[in-house]
Short mmCIF file of C-alpha atoms in Angstrom, two decimals:
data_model
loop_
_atom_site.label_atom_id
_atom_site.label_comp_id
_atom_site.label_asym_id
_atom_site.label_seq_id
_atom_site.Cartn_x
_atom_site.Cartn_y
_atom_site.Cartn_z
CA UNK A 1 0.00 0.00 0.00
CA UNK A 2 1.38 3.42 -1.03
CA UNK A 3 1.46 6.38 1.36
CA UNK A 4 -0.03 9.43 0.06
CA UNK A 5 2.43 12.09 -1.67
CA UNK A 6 1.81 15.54 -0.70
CA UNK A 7 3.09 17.32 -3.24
CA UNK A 8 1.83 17.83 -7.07
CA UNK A 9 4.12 16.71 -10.28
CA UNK A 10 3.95 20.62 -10.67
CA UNK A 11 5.94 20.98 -7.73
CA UNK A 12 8.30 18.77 -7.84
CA UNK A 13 11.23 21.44 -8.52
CA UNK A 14 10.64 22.95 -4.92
CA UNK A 15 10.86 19.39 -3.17
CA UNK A 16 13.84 19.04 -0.49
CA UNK A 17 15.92 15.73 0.01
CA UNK A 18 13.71 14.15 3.32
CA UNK A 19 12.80 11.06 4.25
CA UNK A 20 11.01 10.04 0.93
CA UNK A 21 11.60 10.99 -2.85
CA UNK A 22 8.83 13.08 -4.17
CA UNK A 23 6.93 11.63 -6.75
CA UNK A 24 3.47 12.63 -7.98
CA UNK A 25 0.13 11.14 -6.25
CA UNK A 26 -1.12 8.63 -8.56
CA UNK A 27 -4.07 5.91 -8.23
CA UNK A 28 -2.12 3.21 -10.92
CA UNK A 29 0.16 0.69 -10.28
CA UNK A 30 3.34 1.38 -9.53
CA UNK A 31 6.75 0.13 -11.36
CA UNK A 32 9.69 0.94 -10.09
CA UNK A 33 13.00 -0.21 -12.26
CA UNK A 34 16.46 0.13 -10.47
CA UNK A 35 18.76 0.72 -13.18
CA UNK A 36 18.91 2.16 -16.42
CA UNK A 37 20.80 -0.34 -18.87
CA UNK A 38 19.77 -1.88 -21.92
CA UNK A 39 17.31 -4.23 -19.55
CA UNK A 40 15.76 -1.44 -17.78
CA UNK A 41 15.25 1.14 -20.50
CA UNK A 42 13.80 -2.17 -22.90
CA UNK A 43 11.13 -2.62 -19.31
CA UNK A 44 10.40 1.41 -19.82
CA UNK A 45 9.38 1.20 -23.13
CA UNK A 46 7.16 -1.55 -23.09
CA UNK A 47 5.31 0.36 -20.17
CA UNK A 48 5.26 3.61 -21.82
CA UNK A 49 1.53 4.90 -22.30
CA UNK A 50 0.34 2.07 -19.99
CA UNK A 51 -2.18 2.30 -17.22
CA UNK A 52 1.38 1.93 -14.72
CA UNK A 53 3.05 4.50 -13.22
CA UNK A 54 6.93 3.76 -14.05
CA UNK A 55 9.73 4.55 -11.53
CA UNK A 56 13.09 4.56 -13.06
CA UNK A 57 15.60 5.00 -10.41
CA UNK A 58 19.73 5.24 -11.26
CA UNK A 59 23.02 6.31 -10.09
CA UNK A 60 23.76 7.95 -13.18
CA UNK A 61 22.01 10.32 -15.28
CA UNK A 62 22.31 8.85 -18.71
CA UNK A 63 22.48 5.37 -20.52
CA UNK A 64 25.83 4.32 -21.34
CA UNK A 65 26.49 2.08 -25.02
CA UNK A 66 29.01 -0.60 -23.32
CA UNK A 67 29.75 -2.61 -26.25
CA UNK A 68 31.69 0.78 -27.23
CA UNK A 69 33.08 1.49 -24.04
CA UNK A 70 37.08 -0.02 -25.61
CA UNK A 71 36.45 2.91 -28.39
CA UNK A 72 36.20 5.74 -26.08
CA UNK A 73 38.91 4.16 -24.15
CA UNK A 74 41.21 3.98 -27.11
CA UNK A 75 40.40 7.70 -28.24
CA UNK A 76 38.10 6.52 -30.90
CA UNK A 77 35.18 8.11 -29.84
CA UNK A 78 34.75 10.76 -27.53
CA UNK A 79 32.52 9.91 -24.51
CA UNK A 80 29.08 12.07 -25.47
CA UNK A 81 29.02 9.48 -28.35
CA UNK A 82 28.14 6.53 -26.59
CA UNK A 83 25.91 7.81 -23.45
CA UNK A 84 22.30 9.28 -23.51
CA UNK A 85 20.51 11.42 -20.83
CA UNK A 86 17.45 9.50 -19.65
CA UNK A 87 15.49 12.75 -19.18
CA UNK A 88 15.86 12.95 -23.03
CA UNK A 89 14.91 9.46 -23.28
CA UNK A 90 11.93 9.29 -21.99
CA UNK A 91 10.60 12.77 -22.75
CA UNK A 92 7.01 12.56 -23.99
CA UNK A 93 6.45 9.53 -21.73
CA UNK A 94 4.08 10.74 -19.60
CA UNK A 95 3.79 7.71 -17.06
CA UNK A 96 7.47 7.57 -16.56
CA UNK A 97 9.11 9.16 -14.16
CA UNK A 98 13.21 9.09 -13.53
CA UNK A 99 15.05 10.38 -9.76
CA UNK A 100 18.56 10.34 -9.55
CA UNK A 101 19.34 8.23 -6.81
CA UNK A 102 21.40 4.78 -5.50
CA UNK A 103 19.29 2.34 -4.28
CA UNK A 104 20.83 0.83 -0.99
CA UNK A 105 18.36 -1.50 0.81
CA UNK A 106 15.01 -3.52 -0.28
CA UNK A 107 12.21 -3.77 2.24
CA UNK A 108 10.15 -6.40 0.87
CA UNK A 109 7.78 -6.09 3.76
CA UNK A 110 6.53 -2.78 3.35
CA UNK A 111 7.14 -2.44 -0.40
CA UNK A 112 9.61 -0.06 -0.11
CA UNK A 113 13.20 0.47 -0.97
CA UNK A 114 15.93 3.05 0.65
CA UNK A 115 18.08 5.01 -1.75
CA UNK A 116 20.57 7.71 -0.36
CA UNK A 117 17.96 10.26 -1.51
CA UNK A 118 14.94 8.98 0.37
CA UNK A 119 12.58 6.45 0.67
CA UNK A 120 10.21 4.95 -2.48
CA UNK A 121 7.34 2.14 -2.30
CA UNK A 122 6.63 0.44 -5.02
CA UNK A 123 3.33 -2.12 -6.19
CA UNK A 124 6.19 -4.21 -8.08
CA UNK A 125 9.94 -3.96 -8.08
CA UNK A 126 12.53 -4.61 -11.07
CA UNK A 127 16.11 -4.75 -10.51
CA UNK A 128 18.11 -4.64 -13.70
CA UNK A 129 21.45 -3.02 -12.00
CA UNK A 130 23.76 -4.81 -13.85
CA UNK A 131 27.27 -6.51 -13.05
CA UNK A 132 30.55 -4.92 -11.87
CA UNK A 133 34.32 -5.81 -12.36
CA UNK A 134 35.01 -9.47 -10.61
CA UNK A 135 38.79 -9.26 -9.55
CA UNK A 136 38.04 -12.48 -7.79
CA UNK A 137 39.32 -11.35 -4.54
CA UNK A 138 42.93 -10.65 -5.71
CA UNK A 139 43.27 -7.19 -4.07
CA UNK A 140 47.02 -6.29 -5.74
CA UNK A 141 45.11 -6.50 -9.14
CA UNK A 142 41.55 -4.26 -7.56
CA UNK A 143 43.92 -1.63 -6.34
CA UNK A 144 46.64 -1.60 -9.08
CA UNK A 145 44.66 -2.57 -12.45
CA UNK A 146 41.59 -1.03 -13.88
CA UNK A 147 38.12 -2.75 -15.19
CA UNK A 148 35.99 -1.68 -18.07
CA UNK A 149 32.49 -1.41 -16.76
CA UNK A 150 31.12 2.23 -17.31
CA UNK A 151 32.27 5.49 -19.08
CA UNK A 152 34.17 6.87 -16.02
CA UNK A 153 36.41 3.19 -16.27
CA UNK A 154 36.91 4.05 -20.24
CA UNK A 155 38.40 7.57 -19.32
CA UNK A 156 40.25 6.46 -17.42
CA UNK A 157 42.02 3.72 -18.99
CA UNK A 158 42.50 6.33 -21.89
CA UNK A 159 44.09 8.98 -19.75
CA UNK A 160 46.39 6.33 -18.22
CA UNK A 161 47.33 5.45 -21.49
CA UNK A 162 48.11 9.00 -23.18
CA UNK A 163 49.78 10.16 -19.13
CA UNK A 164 52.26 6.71 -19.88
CA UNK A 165 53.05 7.11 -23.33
CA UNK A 166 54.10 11.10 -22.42
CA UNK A 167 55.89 10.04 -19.30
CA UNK A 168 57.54 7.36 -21.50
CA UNK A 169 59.01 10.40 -24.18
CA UNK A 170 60.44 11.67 -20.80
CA UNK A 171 62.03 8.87 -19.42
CA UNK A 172 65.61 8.13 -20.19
CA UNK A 173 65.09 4.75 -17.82
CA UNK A 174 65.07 1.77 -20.47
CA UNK A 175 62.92 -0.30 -17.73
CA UNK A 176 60.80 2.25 -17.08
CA UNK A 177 60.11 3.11 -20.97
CA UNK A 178 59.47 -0.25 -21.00
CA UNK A 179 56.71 -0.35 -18.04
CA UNK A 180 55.14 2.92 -19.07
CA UNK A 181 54.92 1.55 -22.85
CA UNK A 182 53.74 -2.22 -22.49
CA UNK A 183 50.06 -3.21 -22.55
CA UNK A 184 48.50 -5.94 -20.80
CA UNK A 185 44.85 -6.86 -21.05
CA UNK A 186 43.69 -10.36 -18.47
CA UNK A 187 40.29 -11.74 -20.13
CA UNK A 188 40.16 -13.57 -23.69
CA UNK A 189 36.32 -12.65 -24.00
CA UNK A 190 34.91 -10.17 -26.41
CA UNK A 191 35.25 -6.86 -23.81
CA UNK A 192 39.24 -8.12 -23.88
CA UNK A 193 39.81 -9.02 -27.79
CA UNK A 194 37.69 -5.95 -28.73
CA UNK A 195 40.19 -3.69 -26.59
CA UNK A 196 43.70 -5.68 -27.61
CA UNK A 197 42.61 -5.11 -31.69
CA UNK A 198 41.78 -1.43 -30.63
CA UNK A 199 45.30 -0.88 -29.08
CA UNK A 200 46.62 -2.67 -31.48
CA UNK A 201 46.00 -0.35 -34.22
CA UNK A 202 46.42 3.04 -32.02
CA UNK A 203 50.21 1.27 -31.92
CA UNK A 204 50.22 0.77 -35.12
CA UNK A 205 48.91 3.85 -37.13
CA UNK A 206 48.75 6.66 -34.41
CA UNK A 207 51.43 6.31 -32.57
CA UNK A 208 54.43 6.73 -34.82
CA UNK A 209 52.28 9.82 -36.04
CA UNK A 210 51.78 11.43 -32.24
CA UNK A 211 55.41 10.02 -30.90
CA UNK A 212 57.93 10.39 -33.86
CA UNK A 213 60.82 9.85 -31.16
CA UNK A 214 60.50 6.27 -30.09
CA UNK A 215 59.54 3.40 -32.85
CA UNK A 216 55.90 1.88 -32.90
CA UNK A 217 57.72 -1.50 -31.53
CA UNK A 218 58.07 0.00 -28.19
CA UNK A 219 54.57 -0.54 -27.34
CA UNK A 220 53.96 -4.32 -26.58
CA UNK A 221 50.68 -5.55 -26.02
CA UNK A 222 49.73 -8.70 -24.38
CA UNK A 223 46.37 -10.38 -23.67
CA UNK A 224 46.28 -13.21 -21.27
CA UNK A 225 43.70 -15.65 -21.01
CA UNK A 226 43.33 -18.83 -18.14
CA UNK A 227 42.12 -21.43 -20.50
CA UNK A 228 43.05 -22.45 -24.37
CA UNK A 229 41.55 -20.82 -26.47
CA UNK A 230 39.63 -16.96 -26.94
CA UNK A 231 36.03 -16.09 -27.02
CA UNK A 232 35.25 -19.26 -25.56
CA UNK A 233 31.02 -18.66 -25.97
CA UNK A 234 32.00 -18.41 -29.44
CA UNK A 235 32.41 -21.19 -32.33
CA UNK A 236 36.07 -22.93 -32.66
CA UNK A 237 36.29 -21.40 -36.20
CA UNK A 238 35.62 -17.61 -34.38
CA UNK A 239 38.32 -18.28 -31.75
CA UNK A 240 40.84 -19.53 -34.15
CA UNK A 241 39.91 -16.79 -36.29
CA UNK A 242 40.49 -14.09 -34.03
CA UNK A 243 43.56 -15.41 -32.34
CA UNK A 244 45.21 -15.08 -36.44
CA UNK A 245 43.83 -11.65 -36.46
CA UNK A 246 45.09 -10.75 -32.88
CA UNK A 247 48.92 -12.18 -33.51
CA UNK A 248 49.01 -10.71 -37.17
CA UNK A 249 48.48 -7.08 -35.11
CA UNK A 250 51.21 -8.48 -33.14
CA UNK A 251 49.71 -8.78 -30.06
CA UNK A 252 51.05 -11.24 -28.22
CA UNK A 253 48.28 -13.94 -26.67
CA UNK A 254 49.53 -16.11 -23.68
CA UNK A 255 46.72 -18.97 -23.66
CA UNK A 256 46.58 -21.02 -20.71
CA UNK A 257 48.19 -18.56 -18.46
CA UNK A 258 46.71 -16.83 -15.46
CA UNK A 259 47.94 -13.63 -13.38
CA UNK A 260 48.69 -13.72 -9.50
CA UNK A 261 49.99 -10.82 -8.91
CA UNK A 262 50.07 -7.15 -10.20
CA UNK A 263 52.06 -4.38 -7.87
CA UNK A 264 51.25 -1.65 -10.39
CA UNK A 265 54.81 -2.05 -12.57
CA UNK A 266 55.09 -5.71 -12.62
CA UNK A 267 52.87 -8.48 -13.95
CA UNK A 268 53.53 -11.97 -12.51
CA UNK A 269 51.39 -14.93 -14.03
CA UNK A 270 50.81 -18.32 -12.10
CA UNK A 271 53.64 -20.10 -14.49
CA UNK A 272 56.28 -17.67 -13.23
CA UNK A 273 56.43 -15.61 -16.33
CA UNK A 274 56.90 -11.37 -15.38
CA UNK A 275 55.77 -8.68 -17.69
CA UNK A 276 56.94 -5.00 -16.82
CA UNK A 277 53.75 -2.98 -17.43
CA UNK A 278 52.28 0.31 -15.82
CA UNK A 279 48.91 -0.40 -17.74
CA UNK A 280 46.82 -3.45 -17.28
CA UNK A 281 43.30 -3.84 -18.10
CA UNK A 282 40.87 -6.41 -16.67
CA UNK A 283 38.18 -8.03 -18.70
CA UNK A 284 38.04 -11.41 -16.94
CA UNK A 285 34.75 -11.30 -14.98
CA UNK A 286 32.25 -9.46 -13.74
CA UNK A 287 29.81 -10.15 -11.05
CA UNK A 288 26.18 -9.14 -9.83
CA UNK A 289 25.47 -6.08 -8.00
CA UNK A 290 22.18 -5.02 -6.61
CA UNK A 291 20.62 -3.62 -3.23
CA UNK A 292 20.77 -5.21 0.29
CA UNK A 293 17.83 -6.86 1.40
CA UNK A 294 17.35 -9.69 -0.56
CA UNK A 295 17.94 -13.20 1.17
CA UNK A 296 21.19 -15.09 0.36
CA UNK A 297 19.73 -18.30 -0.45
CA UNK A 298 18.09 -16.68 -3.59
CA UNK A 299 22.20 -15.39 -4.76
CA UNK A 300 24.00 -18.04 -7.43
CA UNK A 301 27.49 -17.98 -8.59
CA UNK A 302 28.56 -14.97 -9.98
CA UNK A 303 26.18 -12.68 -7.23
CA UNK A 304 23.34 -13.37 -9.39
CA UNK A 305 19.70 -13.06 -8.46
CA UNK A 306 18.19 -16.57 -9.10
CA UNK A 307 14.48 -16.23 -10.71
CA UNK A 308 11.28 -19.02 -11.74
CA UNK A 309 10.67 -18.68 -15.71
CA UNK A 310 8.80 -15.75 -15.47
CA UNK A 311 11.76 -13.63 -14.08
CA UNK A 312 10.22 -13.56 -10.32
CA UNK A 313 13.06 -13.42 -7.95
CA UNK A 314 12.21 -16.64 -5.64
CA UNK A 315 10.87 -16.13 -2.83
CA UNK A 316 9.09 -12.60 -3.55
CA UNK A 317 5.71 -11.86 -5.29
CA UNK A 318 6.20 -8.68 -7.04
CA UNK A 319 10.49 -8.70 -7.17
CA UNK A 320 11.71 -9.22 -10.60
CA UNK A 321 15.00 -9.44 -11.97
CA UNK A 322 15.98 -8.87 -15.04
CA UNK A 323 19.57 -8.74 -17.44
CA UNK A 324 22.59 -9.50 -16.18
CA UNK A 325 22.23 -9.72 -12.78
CA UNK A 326 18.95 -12.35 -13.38
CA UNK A 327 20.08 -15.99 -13.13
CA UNK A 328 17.20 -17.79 -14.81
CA UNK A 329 18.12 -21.68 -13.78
CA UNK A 330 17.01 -24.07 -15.81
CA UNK A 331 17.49 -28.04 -17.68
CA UNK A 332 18.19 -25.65 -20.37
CA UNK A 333 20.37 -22.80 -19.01
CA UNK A 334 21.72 -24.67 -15.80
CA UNK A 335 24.19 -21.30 -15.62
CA UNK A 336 21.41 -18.80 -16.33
CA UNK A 337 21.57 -17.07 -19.51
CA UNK A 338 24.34 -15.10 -21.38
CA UNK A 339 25.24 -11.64 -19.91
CA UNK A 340 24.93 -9.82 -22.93
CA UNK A 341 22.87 -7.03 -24.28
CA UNK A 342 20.72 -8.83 -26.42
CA UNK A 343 19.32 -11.08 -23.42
CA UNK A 344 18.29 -7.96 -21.35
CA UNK A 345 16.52 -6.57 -23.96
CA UNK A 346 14.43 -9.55 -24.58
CA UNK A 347 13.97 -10.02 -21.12
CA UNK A 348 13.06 -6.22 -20.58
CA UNK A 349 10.59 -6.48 -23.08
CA UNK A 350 8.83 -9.95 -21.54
CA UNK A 351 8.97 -8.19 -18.54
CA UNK A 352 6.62 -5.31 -19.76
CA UNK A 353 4.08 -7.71 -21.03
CA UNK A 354 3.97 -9.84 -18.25
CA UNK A 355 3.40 -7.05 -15.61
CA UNK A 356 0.67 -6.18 -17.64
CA UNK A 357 -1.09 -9.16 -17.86
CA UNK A 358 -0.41 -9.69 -14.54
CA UNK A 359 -2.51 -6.21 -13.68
CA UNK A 360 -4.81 -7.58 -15.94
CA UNK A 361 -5.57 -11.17 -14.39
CA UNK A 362 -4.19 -12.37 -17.77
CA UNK A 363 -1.85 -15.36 -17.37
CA UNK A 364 1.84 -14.98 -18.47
CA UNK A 365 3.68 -17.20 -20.15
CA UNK A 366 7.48 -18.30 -19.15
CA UNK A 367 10.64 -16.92 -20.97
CA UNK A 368 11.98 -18.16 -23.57
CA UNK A 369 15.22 -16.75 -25.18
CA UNK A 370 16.04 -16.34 -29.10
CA UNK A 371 19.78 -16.66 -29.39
CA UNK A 372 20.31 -13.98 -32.50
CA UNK A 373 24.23 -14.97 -32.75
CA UNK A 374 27.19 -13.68 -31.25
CA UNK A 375 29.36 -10.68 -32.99
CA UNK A 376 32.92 -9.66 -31.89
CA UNK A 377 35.19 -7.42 -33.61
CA UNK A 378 39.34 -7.24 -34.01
CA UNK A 379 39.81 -3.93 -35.52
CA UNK A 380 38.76 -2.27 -38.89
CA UNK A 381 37.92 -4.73 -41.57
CA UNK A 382 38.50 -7.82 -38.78
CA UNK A 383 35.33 -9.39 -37.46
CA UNK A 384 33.89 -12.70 -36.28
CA UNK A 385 29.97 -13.64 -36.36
CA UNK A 386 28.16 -16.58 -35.16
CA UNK A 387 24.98 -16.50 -36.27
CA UNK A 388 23.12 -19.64 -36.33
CA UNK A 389 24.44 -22.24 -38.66
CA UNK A 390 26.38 -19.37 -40.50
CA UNK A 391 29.63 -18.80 -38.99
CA UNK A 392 31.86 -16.67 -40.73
CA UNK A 393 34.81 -13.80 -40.37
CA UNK A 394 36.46 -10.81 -42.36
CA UNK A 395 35.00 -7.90 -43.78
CA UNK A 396 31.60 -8.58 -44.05
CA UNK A 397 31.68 -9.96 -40.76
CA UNK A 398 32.85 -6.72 -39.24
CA UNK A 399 30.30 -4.86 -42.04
CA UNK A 400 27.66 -6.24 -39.72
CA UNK A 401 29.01 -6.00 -36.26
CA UNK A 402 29.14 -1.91 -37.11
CA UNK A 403 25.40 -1.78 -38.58
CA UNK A 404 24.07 -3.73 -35.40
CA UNK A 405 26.09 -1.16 -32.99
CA UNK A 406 25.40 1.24 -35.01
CA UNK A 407 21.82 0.99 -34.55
CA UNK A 408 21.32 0.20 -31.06
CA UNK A 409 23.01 3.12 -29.29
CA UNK A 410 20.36 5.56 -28.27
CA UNK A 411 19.87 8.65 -29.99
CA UNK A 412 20.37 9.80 -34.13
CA UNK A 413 22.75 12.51 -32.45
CA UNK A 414 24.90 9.34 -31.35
CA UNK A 415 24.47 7.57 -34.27
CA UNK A 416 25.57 10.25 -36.59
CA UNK A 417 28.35 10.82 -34.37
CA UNK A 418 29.79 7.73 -34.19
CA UNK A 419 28.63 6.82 -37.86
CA UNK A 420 31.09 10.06 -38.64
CA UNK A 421 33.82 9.05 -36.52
CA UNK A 422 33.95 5.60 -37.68
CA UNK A 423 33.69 6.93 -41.52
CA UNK A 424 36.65 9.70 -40.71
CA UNK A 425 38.81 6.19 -39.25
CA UNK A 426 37.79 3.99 -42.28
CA UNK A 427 39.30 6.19 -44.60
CA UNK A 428 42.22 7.50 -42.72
CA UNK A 429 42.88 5.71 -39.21
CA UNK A 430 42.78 9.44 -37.37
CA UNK A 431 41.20 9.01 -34.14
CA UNK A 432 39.46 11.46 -31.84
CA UNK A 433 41.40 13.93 -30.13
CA UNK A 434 43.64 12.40 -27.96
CA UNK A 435 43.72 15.27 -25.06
CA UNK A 436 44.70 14.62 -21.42
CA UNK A 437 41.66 16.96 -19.79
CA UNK A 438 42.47 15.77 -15.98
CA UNK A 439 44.90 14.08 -14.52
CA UNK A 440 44.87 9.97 -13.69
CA UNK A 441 45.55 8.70 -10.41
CA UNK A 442 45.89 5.03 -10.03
CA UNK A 443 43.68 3.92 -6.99
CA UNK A 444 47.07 2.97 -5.28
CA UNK A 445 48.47 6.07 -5.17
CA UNK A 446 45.73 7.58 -3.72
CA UNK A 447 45.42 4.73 -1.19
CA UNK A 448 48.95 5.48 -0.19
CA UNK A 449 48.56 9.34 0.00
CA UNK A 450 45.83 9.18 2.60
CA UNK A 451 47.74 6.63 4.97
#
């Protein structure tokens, strides 16, 4: 049951931060979504226009394209490209309402959830918050490395890399050059491949441009991955593939080879091998992350929210999970299904119909997923696809990863953006501009300065 809201949607401007967000008075059912990713904007606009009132709660103020997250990283794109306000999103949408705001706790018993703005209730719930970096409890590599997750971990990475490669023009130091110049990227999946082919080119056709006094073969760049082979969701004719592309970029792949340690200059791997590097990017897993308050014995490997078919967290009448943090168990998907953008749209769209019916008295039926193939790129003109019984790679592979990007980021503005970036790259390998706007601080030097 909702408590009444004093104030009108009219007066929302003039609200203070108290004890509960202020949201218009309303007599519909309300659906609140934590997070805004491609799960939870999918959920918003199947409930556009409906008799609901929709809730979309997020730490962040826009949408954020992942898949593209290695480009803006790599000073291919520059970060307005790939992220979307959701105020502009769901203008016009007159049932949908967004608050900036973290969700911290779940109160299943009252229908309410905290956030560190104030208090919300809520008819039904939907957590689509996504995963975060997994450094599997290694702490040197949490403190020393960085992930890829959001925009912030893309800028980063990129003004690590330009800070190193100008330190490096300083240094006389051969060991240091060395450090300040090698790459190493720990995860063979697509996030990992994707970023070693992007790096790979930047050595190989901006570099010698933007650093004339030290050869292109300075830069090394290494991807490590634990088991045999890469992009191991993928076919054996897609890893193969991109393993050729990867080494003829001369990156250098170390397959069955794991890292233990990382101190921030040194990389030691489980087989004893050391890599001096001052940049290392982790790709390797990623893990659940969502609100306190929902019981432990519903949580599966990887921090995962287990659900029945219809995406009901167990346990919970009107708690639904949805994208990557929603561990569907089943004969079928015994480890839930893939953690990739094309589930949690799917999902988010079931979602919207269900909770409708389910309003409606209607029955629902369970979930079923449509696997529409698997896509991974290795740098211009280099792609893999597994689609179906079609498996193929090359150009026309990598012709069709950039019209399916292409047309899922949010926004023509983005679109054309990044259509015109890529279309400046095709025809002449310049990137964006590669400017150093604030200065990077590793997390362990900022550790160290507050001891």
């Amino acid at each position: 049951m909702k408590e009444k809201q004093t104030h009108s949607i009219t007066l929302e401007s003039t609200c203070k931060i108290t004890d509960e967000i202020c949201l218009p008075d309303t007599k519909l059912p309300r659906v609140v979504i934590v997070g805004g990713g491609f799960a939870g904007l999918a959920l918003v606009e199947k409930l556009k226009h409906k008799e609901v009132q929709v809730v979309l709660l997020d730490k962040n103020n826009f949408h954020q394209f992942q898949p593209l997250l290695y480009q803006v990283a790599t000073s291919a794109l520059e970060p307005d490209s790939i992220v979307f306000p959701f105020r502009k999103q769901i203008n016009g949408y007159k049932n949908v309402l967004f608050r900036l705001a973290e969700v911290e706790k779940i109160q299943p018993d009252s229908n309410t959830i905290l956030t560190n703005k104030g208090s919300v209730s809520y008819d039904y719930l939907v957590l689509a918050t996504g995963t975060t970096t997994n450094f599997f409890g290694m702490d040197s590599m949490a403190e020393n490395s960085l992930g890829m997750k959001d925009i912030r971990d893309s800028l980063n990475i990129r003004h690590m890399m330009l800070q190193n490669l100008e330190q490096a023009a300083i240094t006389c130091d051969d060991d240091e050059r060395d450090a300040l110049t090698n790459f190493v990227i720990v995860g063979g999946g697509p996030a990992g491949v994707e970023m070693a082919g992007a790096l790979a080119e930047f050595c190989k056709y901006i570099l010698p441009k933007d650093y004339p006094e030290y050869p292109a073969s300075i830069m090394n760049i290494y991807l490590i991955e634990a088991i045999d082979e890469l992009l191991s969701t993928m076919s054996d004719k897609a890893s193969s593939k991109t393993l050729k592309y990867l080494e003829d970029l001369n990156v250098k792949v170390l397959l069955n080879e794991a890292v233990s340690n990382y101190d921030g200059k040194e990389v030691t791997t489980k087989s004893d091998k050391t890599i001096l590097a001052k940049n290392l990017i982790w790709t390797a897993g990623v893990k659940g992350q969502f609100p306190n308050g929902i019981d432990g014995k519903h949580v599966v490997r990887g921090n995962r929210i287990k659900t029945n078919a219809n995406l009901k967290v167990e346990g919970y009448e009107n708690i639904f999970a949805i994208g990557d943090i929603a561990a569907l168990i089943s004969k079928e998907t015994p480890k839930g299904h893939p953690q990739v953008a094309q589930t949690a749209i799917q999902q988010g769209k079931y979602l919207g119909d269900s909770i409708l019916n389910i309003i409606n008295n209607k029955s629902i039926k369970p979930f079923k997923y449509k696997d529409k193939g698997s896509l991974a790129t290795v740098g211009k003109r280099k792609a893999v696809a597994d689609l179906g019984k079609f498996k193929f790679a090359g150009y026309f592979a990598w012709l069709l990863w950039s019209v399916v990007h292409l047309m899922s980021i949010s926004g023509f503005r983005n679109r054309l953006m990044v259509g015109f970036n890529w279309a400046v790259s095709y025809f002449t390998y310049e990137k964006s501009n590669r400017l150093i706007i604030r200065n990077f601080k590793p997390k362990s030097s900022v550790k160290n300065r507050t001891k």
